[in-house]
């Protein structure tokens, strides 16, 4: 899968969570972690659609205490 395309999908999924928040920045390492999780889940049997995987991973990232 095209990494740039998935990064763009991650950016789009983040918009509702970070719009209006000044100074919010996603580190390159975080993009890579989310990308790896998406690819891992996509390769599993019975995987959801790509957009659903992206939304799920971004939600987990935003709600995780480790990323605050």
CSV table of C-alpha atoms in Angstrom, one decimal:
chain,number,residue,atom,x,y,z
A,1,UNK,CA,0.0,0.0,0.0
A,2,UNK,CA,1.1,3.5,-0.7
A,3,UNK,CA,2.4,5.0,2.5
A,4,UNK,CA,1.7,8.6,1.5
A,5,UNK,CA,-1.9,7.7,0.8
A,6,UNK,CA,-2.3,6.2,4.3
A,7,UNK,CA,-0.6,9.2,5.9
A,8,UNK,CA,-3.1,11.4,4.1
A,9,UNK,CA,-5.9,9.3,5.4
A,10,UNK,CA,-4.5,9.6,8.9
A,11,UNK,CA,-4.3,13.4,8.5
A,12,UNK,CA,-7.9,13.4,7.4
A,13,UNK,CA,-9.1,11.2,10.3
A,14,UNK,CA,-7.3,13.6,12.7
A,15,UNK,CA,-9.1,16.7,11.6
A,16,UNK,CA,-12.2,16.3,13.8
A,17,UNK,CA,-10.0,15.8,16.9
A,18,UNK,CA,-7.4,18.5,16.4
A,19,UNK,CA,-9.2,21.3,14.6
A,20,UNK,CA,-9.2,24.5,16.6
A,21,UNK,CA,-6.4,23.2,18.9
A,22,UNK,CA,-3.3,25.4,18.7
A,23,UNK,CA,0.1,23.8,18.9
A,24,UNK,CA,-1.0,20.2,18.2
A,25,UNK,CA,1.6,18.3,16.3
A,26,UNK,CA,1.9,14.7,15.4
A,27,UNK,CA,5.5,13.3,15.5
A,28,UNK,CA,6.9,11.3,12.6
A,29,UNK,CA,7.2,8.4,15.0
A,30,UNK,CA,3.5,8.5,15.8
A,31,UNK,CA,2.6,8.5,12.1
A,32,UNK,CA,4.9,5.4,11.7
A,33,UNK,CA,3.3,3.7,14.6
A,34,UNK,CA,-0.2,4.3,13.3
A,35,UNK,CA,0.8,3.2,9.8
A,36,UNK,CA,2.3,0.0,11.1
A,37,UNK,CA,-0.8,-0.8,13.1
A,38,UNK,CA,-3.0,-0.2,10.1
A,39,UNK,CA,-0.9,-2.4,7.9
A,40,UNK,CA,-0.8,-5.1,10.5
A,41,UNK,CA,-4.6,-5.1,10.9
A,42,UNK,CA,-5.1,-5.0,7.2
A,43,UNK,CA,-3.1,-8.2,6.7
A,44,UNK,CA,-5.1,-10.1,9.3
A,45,UNK,CA,-8.0,-12.3,8.2
A,46,UNK,CA,-11.4,-10.7,8.1
A,47,UNK,CA,-9.9,-7.2,8.2
A,48,UNK,CA,-12.2,-4.2,7.9
A,49,UNK,CA,-12.1,-1.7,5.1
A,50,UNK,CA,-9.0,0.5,5.1
A,51,UNK,CA,-10.9,3.7,6.0
A,52,UNK,CA,-12.4,1.9,9.1
A,53,UNK,CA,-9.0,0.7,10.1
A,54,UNK,CA,-7.5,4.2,9.8
A,55,UNK,CA,-10.4,5.7,11.9
A,56,UNK,CA,-10.0,3.0,14.6
A,57,UNK,CA,-6.2,3.5,14.9
A,58,UNK,CA,-6.5,7.3,15.0
A,59,UNK,CA,-9.2,7.1,17.6
A,60,UNK,CA,-7.0,4.7,19.7
A,61,UNK,CA,-4.1,7.1,19.3
A,62,UNK,CA,-6.1,10.2,20.4
A,63,UNK,CA,-7.7,8.5,23.4
A,64,UNK,CA,-4.6,6.8,24.6
A,65,UNK,CA,-3.1,8.3,27.8
A,66,UNK,CA,0.4,7.6,26.5
A,67,UNK,CA,0.0,10.1,23.7
A,68,UNK,CA,-1.1,13.1,25.8
